[in-house]
Amino acid sequence: MADELRHVCSTTTANCAVCRSAGVAAWCVLSPAELGVLNQAKVTRNYEPGAVLYDAGAPCKGLFCVSSGTLLVERSAQGGEGRRVRLVEQGDILGWADFFRNMAHRHRAVCQTSAIVCTIPSQAVRGLLLHNPLLALKFLSLAAQDLERSERSDLEQTYFPARRRLALALASLKNNHGEGSASGDIVITLPISRRDLADLIAVRPETLSRVIRELEADGVATFSGRTVQITDLDRLLDEIEPGEASAA
Amino acid sequence: MADELRHVCSTTTANCAVCRSAGVAAWCVLSPAELGVLNQAKVTRNYEPGAVLYDAGAPCKGLFCVSSGTLLVERSAQGGEGRRVRLVEQGDILGWADFFRNMAHRHRAVCQTSAIVCTIPSQAVRGLLLHNPLLALKFLSLAAQDLERSERSDLEQTYFPARRRLALALASLKNNHGEGSASGDIVITLPISRRDLADLIAVRPETLSRVIRELEADGVATFSGRTVQITDLDRLLDEIEPGEASAA
DNA sequence: CGGGGGTTTGAGTCCGTTCAAAATACGTGG
DNA sequence: CCACGTATTTTGAACGGACTCAAACCCCCG
C-alpha cells in the first residue's frame, strides 16, 4: 500500500509552529510545549494530483491536516466509485469522524492539486486530547460545523433546483479559488473536473452542462474549461437568494 | 417563554445513577462522583405531547438528554415552519451542535409523545468536560455518529426513490416503535403524523400517500391510521436493498 | 352537526434523468 | 510538432418520478 503511493507522495518536513494551517485548524489552543509534541509526532507528506490520501475500508491511523492544496472527499460504496461529498482546503482537518468512532474509513480522499498534508498518528492525537481538554472542545466545535455543513447541503439538495445549487457552489468556490481580474470581474479557477462538480451538486454531468449554458445565457457567468468568470456578482447572489432584492 | 411552557411541562426528579438513558448516552464514562455532579446540576422536566423543548433562535443554555419519549427535530427557517430532520428517542442527546458552537439554536425540538427530558446547564457540561477528557471523547464519537447519519440521509435522498426511502424509514421506526403481534407480523405504532413522516423522507404528503398505496398493493405492509403492519419483513428488506437476493 | 386539520385522489406539469451520439479536450507516442 | 486514441464534455430527444394545484374525503372534537 505504502509502496503504491511512493511514486505520488514524498515525505517532507514542516513546522507546526509556523504552519499557516495551525491557526486555522484546531491546534490554536495548544501550548507551545504541546505544539512541540504535535510537531514531532506528525508526518508531513507531499502529494501529487490524483494521489489517494486514504481509501474506504482502510484502517484509520490518525488525523489528517491539510497544509496546502485541495482535496476531494468521496463517499465510496465498498471501494468503488461513489459520490463526491465535499472539497477540503488548507487548514481543514480530515478523517476525524472515522477516527473518533474507531472505525475504518468510509470515505476516500483524493488530491485535486499537489498538496502537503500532515498525518497525526492516533496515539498522538489521543495523548493531546487527554492532556488538553480545550483541544477536545475545539474538535467538538469543528464537528458541529461539519454537521451543520452536511445538514445544510442536505436541505439545499432537497429544496433547491440544480441552477441554484450551482450558484451556491460557485459562490463557495469563489472564496478559495477566485480572484479579481483586470476587468473587475471575479475569476474562479475550478480545482475539479466538470464531472466532479456535477457530483458535488448532485446532478448528472449532462444537467450541469445545461445549467451552465443557462447561466451563461442570462449573463451571470462565463465558463471556459476550468475557468469561470463571474460577470455579474449581484446576479449570482440573486440566484442564491431569489427572495432578496439586490440593493444598489 | 417559561410561562408559556408551564402548562405543558412540569419539573420532576430523576437520578442519573439509575436512569436508563445514562448507559445509552455519553455519561457512562463518568465516575460515580462526576455522575453525582451531573445529577445535581441537571433539571428534569415532564413534557406533554406538542411541547416545544427549544425553538430556533433561542439561546442555547445547555444540553438535553432524553430520559423517555419521542421528539421530532425540525430545521426551521427563522422560527417558521421548516423541515423535519430526525426523530429523537430515549438516551439521545440533543442540542450539542449548537452548544459547542456557542450559537443560538437552529432547530426546533417538539415532543411527539409525553416525554421526560433532562436539561444540563452549559456550565455543568463544560465543567464535566474539562474535568474528564474521556467524556469529550465520548461526545466526539457521538458527534461522528450524528454526522454519519446526516451524510447517509443525504445520500439516500439523492439516490433512492421515495418508495425505498419509506421502506428505510419503516425499518428504522421498527426498532423503537415496533413489536411482534399475535399473528407473527411486526406492528409499528407511528409516533408522528403522516405529514411529518412525509417530511422526514423528504416528499410531499401526496407522494407519501401514493407510495403507501403501492406498498400495500404489493403486500409489503398494511397502513391504518398510525398503525403499520409489516406483513412481509423479507419483502420490506428487499425494498431497501434491491440488489440482494433474499435467502430463505 | 358543523367546523377544521390532516389525508387521499386525480389531472397535468416540470425538472432532471436516461440513452445515444457528436464534439471537444487531453495525453501519449511517433 | 502532429496524429491518434481515450476520456470528458456537450447536445438532442424522450421518458419518468415527484411536484403542483385543486377538490373530495375523513376523522376527531367541540
XYZ file of C-alpha atoms (C1' of nucleotides) in Angstrom:
556
model
C 0.000 0.000 0.000
C 2.761 2.392 1.008
C 4.757 1.178 -1.945
C 1.993 2.012 -4.342
C 1.855 5.529 -3.062
C 5.540 6.155 -3.099
C 5.610 7.496 -6.605
C 2.932 10.070 -5.889
C 3.930 11.191 -2.439
C 7.114 12.040 -0.667
C 7.964 12.905 2.882
C 8.842 16.469 3.707
C 9.302 18.456 6.838
C 7.204 21.252 8.244
C 6.906 23.072 11.484
C 3.533 23.334 13.156
C 4.667 26.458 14.935
C 4.840 28.375 11.692
C 2.350 26.372 9.645
C -0.426 28.583 8.352
C -2.887 25.787 8.963
C -2.118 25.632 12.658
C -4.032 28.839 13.198
C -6.945 27.792 11.028
C -7.233 24.299 12.370
C -7.996 23.254 15.912
C -4.401 23.394 17.078
C -4.509 27.049 18.020
C -5.457 26.142 21.581
C -2.258 24.186 22.145
C 0.523 25.477 24.338
C 3.989 25.848 22.803
C 5.051 22.638 24.527
C 2.052 20.738 23.207
C 2.632 22.166 19.761
C 6.105 20.734 20.017
C 4.683 17.309 20.721
C 2.361 17.636 17.761
C 5.210 18.799 15.588
C 7.325 15.816 16.478
C 4.559 13.252 16.112
C 3.176 14.381 12.789
C 4.383 13.121 9.452
C 4.321 15.574 6.585
C 3.928 14.314 3.071
C 3.865 15.798 -0.353
C 1.144 14.515 -2.650
C 0.729 14.899 -6.356
C -2.604 15.454 -8.076
C -4.546 12.235 -8.175
C -2.864 10.762 -5.111
C -5.198 8.991 -2.717
C -4.799 10.089 0.894
C -6.900 7.250 2.136
C -9.483 4.916 0.716
C -12.698 3.455 2.019
C -12.152 0.354 4.074
C -8.632 1.302 5.075
C -7.939 1.293 8.803
C -7.965 4.726 10.339
C -4.498 5.513 11.609
C -4.958 9.081 12.687
C -5.975 12.544 11.646
C -5.051 14.491 8.543
C -4.361 18.192 8.488
C -4.160 19.940 5.129
C -1.224 22.286 4.974
C -1.810 23.245 1.355
C -3.691 22.064 -1.692
C -7.222 20.968 -2.443
C -8.638 17.505 -1.849
C -11.917 15.931 -2.816
C -13.687 13.661 -0.375
C -15.829 10.946 -1.889
C -18.222 8.658 -0.193
C -17.423 5.418 -1.898
C -19.519 2.297 -1.832
C -17.123 -0.514 -0.954
C -14.013 0.820 -2.589
C -15.738 1.510 -5.887
C -16.877 4.800 -7.310
C -19.065 6.843 -5.046
C -20.390 10.321 -4.643
C -18.225 13.366 -4.226
C -19.201 14.849 -0.932
C -17.082 17.891 -0.363
C -13.930 19.829 -1.102
C -11.253 20.161 1.522
C -8.823 23.034 1.648
C -5.893 24.393 3.565
C -6.378 24.302 7.300
C -9.102 21.678 7.185
C -8.872 18.541 9.237
C -9.885 15.255 7.646
C -10.833 11.897 8.947
C -11.900 12.873 12.454
C -15.282 11.188 12.183
C -13.835 7.777 11.449
C -11.082 8.314 13.957
C -13.369 9.059 16.875
C -15.596 6.138 16.065
C -12.638 3.787 15.897
C -13.756 2.574 12.529
C -12.270 2.025 9.130
C -12.538 4.904 6.713
C -15.821 5.224 4.923
C -14.602 7.870 2.540
C -11.869 8.327 0.046
C -9.792 11.456 -0.145
C -8.148 12.317 -3.456
C -5.800 15.198 -4.165
C -7.007 17.590 -6.849
C -3.858 19.660 -6.824
C -0.438 18.896 -5.486
C -0.827 19.037 -1.758
C 1.042 18.979 1.506
C -0.770 17.051 4.188
C 0.296 16.198 7.720
C -0.706 12.913 9.295
C -1.037 12.882 13.057
C -0.911 9.322 14.422
C -3.806 8.144 16.580
C -1.745 7.865 19.709
C -0.500 11.431 19.481
C -3.998 12.773 18.933
C -5.330 10.825 21.868
C -2.481 11.976 24.059
C -3.004 15.628 23.229
C -6.740 15.287 23.689
C -6.409 13.775 27.139
C -3.746 16.279 28.112
C -5.575 19.398 26.993
C -9.367 19.350 27.287
C -9.583 22.609 25.366
C -8.458 20.762 22.274
C -11.391 18.413 22.639
C -13.765 21.370 22.874
C -12.209 22.761 19.725
C -12.720 19.480 17.945
C -16.302 19.360 19.104
C -16.911 22.794 17.676
C -15.323 21.583 14.467
C -17.551 18.539 14.442
C -20.585 20.745 14.914
C -19.537 22.794 11.918
C -19.164 19.691 9.787
C -22.582 18.510 10.822
C -24.062 21.888 10.023
C -22.477 21.810 6.587
C -23.817 18.354 5.903
C -27.292 19.209 7.102
C -27.406 22.365 5.034
C -26.225 20.564 1.943
C -28.959 18.028 2.585
C -31.615 20.734 2.703
C -30.259 22.507 -0.342
C -30.338 19.358 -2.421
C -33.864 18.619 -1.338
C -35.358 22.038 -1.897
C -33.225 23.938 -4.370
C -33.200 23.352 -8.122
C -29.936 22.499 -9.849
C -29.376 26.047 -11.042
C -29.479 27.453 -7.554
C -27.206 24.737 -6.246
C -24.649 25.567 -8.907
C -24.802 29.229 -7.948
C -24.255 28.213 -4.346
C -21.253 26.101 -5.317
C -19.741 28.922 -7.350
C -20.159 31.386 -4.506
C -18.404 28.957 -2.231
C -15.642 28.164 -4.715
C -15.065 31.873 -5.090
C -13.660 32.094 -1.577
C -10.728 29.750 -2.032
C -10.293 29.673 -5.778
C -11.388 33.058 -7.044
C -9.551 36.277 -7.640
C -10.337 39.617 -9.142
C -9.397 40.052 -12.768
C -8.227 43.143 -14.600
C -11.751 43.909 -15.761
C -13.059 43.824 -12.200
C -14.813 40.532 -12.635
C -14.167 37.610 -10.366
C -12.386 34.718 -11.993
C -12.579 31.259 -10.497
C -10.196 28.510 -11.466
C -12.026 25.293 -10.732
C -9.956 22.733 -8.842
C -12.088 19.875 -10.090
C -13.423 18.428 -13.289
C -16.888 19.175 -14.510
C -17.967 15.657 -13.760
C -16.870 16.058 -10.149
C -18.531 19.440 -9.877
C -21.738 17.859 -11.129
C -21.437 15.183 -8.497
C -20.854 17.758 -5.771
C -24.140 19.479 -6.519
C -25.823 16.115 -7.013
C -26.743 16.242 -10.689
C -25.679 14.358 -13.793
C -22.943 15.890 -15.937
C -25.492 16.463 -18.703
C -27.621 18.534 -16.376
C -24.681 20.577 -15.172
C -23.758 21.299 -18.756
C -27.242 22.598 -19.445
C -27.443 24.682 -16.325
C -24.113 26.237 -17.199
C -25.468 27.253 -20.583
C -28.439 28.797 -18.840
C -26.289 30.875 -16.537
C -24.219 31.996 -19.499
C -27.311 32.904 -21.495
C -28.509 35.026 -18.591
C -25.216 36.824 -18.292
C -24.353 35.593 -14.841
C -21.057 33.932 -15.631
C -18.882 32.681 -18.464
C -17.409 29.197 -18.480
C -14.349 28.106 -20.373
C -12.648 24.901 -19.412
C -11.789 25.211 -15.766
C -12.074 28.974 -15.770
C -15.257 30.663 -14.650
C -15.764 34.371 -14.989
C -18.406 35.862 -12.738
C -19.611 38.707 -14.909
C -22.307 39.855 -12.545
C -21.821 39.053 -8.886
C -25.106 40.653 -7.844
C -26.988 38.446 -10.223
C -25.151 35.402 -8.906
C -26.210 36.322 -5.388
C -29.767 36.766 -6.627
C -29.655 33.216 -7.882
C -28.812 32.109 -4.373
C -31.447 34.155 -2.571
C -34.285 34.718 -5.016
C -36.313 36.386 -2.294
C -33.910 39.227 -1.671
C -33.956 42.443 -3.629
C -30.434 43.468 -4.528
C -29.586 46.841 -3.031
C -27.725 49.015 -5.475
C -41.367 31.927 27.499
C -41.162 29.780 30.603
C -44.691 30.829 31.447
C -45.979 29.658 28.127
C -44.490 26.252 28.665
C -45.663 25.778 32.197
C -48.906 24.165 31.228
C -47.209 21.599 29.078
C -44.208 20.802 31.205
C -43.552 20.232 34.841
C -40.454 19.652 36.888
C -39.791 16.179 38.220
C -36.897 14.458 39.805
C -34.741 11.685 38.458
C -31.474 10.085 39.328
C -28.785 9.788 36.711
C -27.316 6.837 38.573
C -30.346 4.726 37.795
C -31.555 6.475 34.636
C -31.726 4.049 31.747
C -30.501 6.792 29.442
C -27.271 7.242 31.377
C -25.987 3.993 29.950
C -27.105 4.755 26.437
C -25.915 8.338 26.386
C -22.376 9.584 26.770
C -22.455 9.675 30.559
C -21.360 6.081 31.009
C -17.734 7.176 31.227
C -18.349 9.320 34.299
C -17.134 8.292 37.726
C -19.716 7.968 40.499
C -18.606 11.331 41.872
C -18.963 13.005 38.486
C -22.314 11.368 37.978
C -23.316 12.983 41.263
C -22.347 16.373 39.929
C -24.342 15.743 36.784
C -27.274 14.556 38.828
C -27.296 17.689 40.920
C -26.859 20.104 38.038
C -29.472 18.690 35.707
C -33.082 19.760 35.664
C -35.634 17.113 34.829
C -38.897 18.119 33.235
C -42.023 16.380 32.160
C -43.350 17.394 28.757
C -46.680 16.736 27.177
C -47.151 15.951 23.502
C -46.766 19.086 21.442
C -44.499 20.805 23.936
C -41.565 22.662 22.408
C -38.258 21.822 24.032
C -36.494 24.647 22.285
C -37.118 26.770 19.254
C -34.882 28.167 16.547
C -33.267 31.428 17.535
C -33.426 30.688 21.241
C -30.152 30.979 23.111
C -28.531 27.658 23.809
C -28.450 27.110 27.524
C -27.099 23.605 27.679
C -27.605 20.043 26.596
C -30.731 17.938 26.583
C -30.834 14.261 27.444
C -33.973 12.308 26.630
C -34.986 10.077 29.512
C -38.155 8.866 27.828
C -40.461 9.763 24.978
C -40.056 10.648 21.330
C -39.200 14.078 19.987
C -39.099 15.465 16.480
C -36.314 17.798 15.471
C -37.163 20.324 12.783
C -34.859 22.594 10.933
C -36.892 25.760 10.943
C -36.300 28.769 8.785
C -36.420 31.730 11.154
C -38.919 30.417 13.621
C -41.427 29.456 10.950
C -42.238 26.027 9.638
C -39.268 24.081 8.444
C -38.261 20.611 7.535
C -38.433 17.661 9.890
C -34.935 16.351 10.148
C -34.978 13.430 12.532
C -36.621 11.603 15.372
C -35.025 11.553 18.779
C -35.568 8.782 21.300
C -34.666 7.699 24.770
C -30.978 8.013 25.520
C -30.321 10.505 22.752
C -28.605 13.765 23.450
C -29.931 16.896 21.770
C -28.543 20.286 21.085
C -24.854 19.515 21.298
C -24.051 21.023 17.922
C -25.397 24.438 18.824
C -23.922 24.190 22.274
C -20.370 23.542 21.123
C -20.526 26.304 18.563
C -21.783 28.764 21.158
C -24.647 29.689 18.935
C -28.371 30.089 19.183
C -30.430 27.035 18.324
C -31.003 26.464 14.656
C -33.533 23.730 15.213
C -36.769 23.233 16.987
C -37.497 20.173 19.080
C -41.113 19.159 19.604
C -42.431 16.352 21.761
C -44.450 13.743 19.886
C -45.349 11.810 22.977
C -45.273 12.780 26.596
C -41.614 12.878 27.472
C -39.156 13.232 30.294
C -36.137 15.270 29.341
C -33.204 16.403 31.454
C -31.552 19.735 30.823
C -27.883 20.011 31.727
C -26.819 23.648 32.070
C -23.883 24.850 29.982
C -21.624 25.430 32.921
C -22.084 21.917 34.248
C -21.368 20.410 30.855
C -18.265 22.474 30.427
C -17.110 21.600 33.932
C -17.530 17.882 33.390
C -15.857 18.097 30.004
C -12.790 19.837 31.358
C -12.647 17.540 34.349
C -12.936 14.265 32.467
C -11.411 14.163 28.983
C -12.985 10.774 28.365
C -16.361 12.460 28.291
C -15.152 14.669 25.477
C -14.003 11.636 23.529
C -17.411 10.114 24.040
C -19.081 13.258 22.771
C -16.807 13.279 19.756
C -17.808 9.741 18.942
C -21.406 10.803 19.309
C -20.827 13.742 17.003
C -19.266 11.442 14.447
C -22.357 9.244 14.581
C -24.627 12.219 14.016
C -22.567 13.317 11.060
C -22.678 9.824 9.637
C -26.439 9.758 9.981
C -26.811 13.112 8.268
C -24.484 12.159 5.440
C -26.248 8.879 4.863
C -29.634 10.540 4.837
C -28.235 12.991 2.321
C -27.132 10.190 0.022
C -30.359 8.299 0.413
C -32.434 11.292 -0.536
C -30.279 11.950 -3.566
C -30.142 8.439 -4.955
C -33.112 6.492 -3.628
C -36.672 6.868 -4.895
C -39.431 7.734 -2.450
C -40.565 4.161 -2.112
C -37.190 2.949 -0.962
C -36.832 5.843 1.446
C -40.152 4.953 3.039
C -39.020 1.352 3.425
C -35.860 2.618 5.080
C -37.866 4.770 7.452
C -40.157 1.896 8.380
C -37.226 -0.397 9.061
C -35.778 2.244 11.342
C -39.074 3.002 13.069
C -39.442 -0.705 13.727
C -36.591 -0.643 16.221
C -38.102 1.777 18.677
C -41.780 1.637 17.849
C -42.474 -1.849 16.621
C -43.481 -5.037 18.346
C -44.463 -8.506 17.289
C -48.179 -9.140 17.005
C -50.133 -12.298 17.695
C -50.027 -13.280 14.029
C -46.255 -13.020 13.968
C -46.224 -9.818 11.961
C -44.445 -6.725 13.154
C -46.706 -3.875 14.134
C -45.396 -0.333 14.228
C -47.233 2.436 16.012
C -46.078 5.613 14.323
C -45.118 8.370 16.742
C -45.710 11.057 14.150
C -48.359 12.239 11.732
C -48.283 11.266 8.098
C -47.406 14.781 7.143
C -44.342 14.664 9.394
C -43.368 11.236 8.112
C -43.547 12.603 4.594
C -41.290 15.457 5.601
C -38.804 13.074 7.197
C -38.318 11.180 3.975
C -38.374 14.427 2.018
C -41.509 14.045 -0.062
C -44.883 15.775 -0.215
C -47.741 14.248 1.737
C -49.467 13.396 -1.543
C -46.483 11.392 -2.661
C -46.244 9.542 0.640
C -49.890 8.640 0.353
C -49.326 7.169 -3.081
C -46.218 5.263 -2.119
C -48.095 3.787 0.827
C -50.789 2.527 -1.503
C -48.078 0.969 -3.641
C -46.550 -0.888 -0.723
C -49.960 -2.117 0.316
C -50.766 -3.254 -3.195
C -47.539 -5.237 -3.247
C -48.276 -6.894 0.063
C -45.366 -5.419 1.951
C -47.299 -3.670 4.693
C -50.729 -2.516 5.740
C -51.412 1.021 6.893
C -54.257 2.089 9.089
C -54.062 5.411 10.822
C -50.909 5.382 12.869
C -50.635 1.620 12.820
C -48.449 -0.120 10.299
C -48.405 -3.868 9.934
C -45.344 -5.312 8.269
C -46.871 -8.335 6.598
C -43.684 -9.415 4.904
C -40.441 -8.367 6.519
C -38.299 -10.035 3.867
C -40.005 -8.083 1.185
C -39.533 -4.879 3.147
C -35.825 -5.609 3.370
C -35.786 -6.291 -0.353
C -37.173 -2.808 -0.884
C -34.196 -1.455 0.991
C -31.528 -3.495 -0.761
C -32.885 -4.310 -4.216
C -29.561 -5.855 -5.152
C -29.649 -8.605 -2.538
C -31.329 -11.924 -3.096
C -33.308 -12.930 -0.037
C -32.039 -16.196 1.374
C -34.841 -18.453 2.505
C -73.991 18.970 13.486
C -70.719 21.841 11.733
C -66.035 23.210 11.513
C -61.058 22.278 10.586
C -56.952 19.980 10.184
C -54.989 16.029 8.111
C -55.233 12.693 4.350
C -56.438 10.961 -0.122
C -57.293 11.144 -5.074
C -56.945 12.987 -9.687
C -55.001 15.510 -13.618
C -51.451 17.999 -15.522
C -46.778 19.839 -15.477
C -41.875 20.261 -14.894
C -37.246 19.242 -13.716
C -33.846 16.247 -14.013
C -32.753 11.747 -15.805
C -31.671 8.302 -19.300
C -29.997 6.815 -23.541
C -27.458 7.710 -27.580
C -24.406 10.182 -30.456
C -21.435 14.014 -31.713
C -17.825 17.205 -30.398
C -14.178 18.628 -27.829
C -10.068 18.324 -24.858
C -6.194 15.697 -23.368
C -2.175 12.722 -23.069
C 0.899 9.780 -25.428
C 3.912 8.055 -28.693
C 5.718 8.532 -33.104
C 5.011 19.032 -33.711
C 1.455 16.402 -35.225
C -1.518 12.184 -35.314
C -4.014 9.196 -32.825
C -6.773 7.020 -29.059
C -9.166 7.826 -24.992
C -11.847 10.275 -21.706
C -14.529 14.089 -20.879
C -17.989 17.267 -22.182
C -21.813 18.708 -24.913
C -26.121 18.228 -27.416
C -30.548 16.174 -28.581
C -34.855 13.602 -27.835
C -37.789 11.056 -24.946
C -39.050 9.392 -20.525
C -40.373 9.361 -15.738
C -40.857 10.433 -10.823
C -42.231 13.645 -7.857
C -44.401 18.064 -7.623
C -48.313 21.387 -8.039
C -52.902 22.623 -7.924
C -57.458 21.578 -6.760
C -61.133 19.111 -4.920
C -63.119 15.442 -2.205
C -62.855 12.791 1.830
C -62.272 11.576 6.560
C -61.817 11.692 11.271
C -61.509 13.882 15.574
C -63.552 17.305 18.696
C -66.078 20.804 20.029
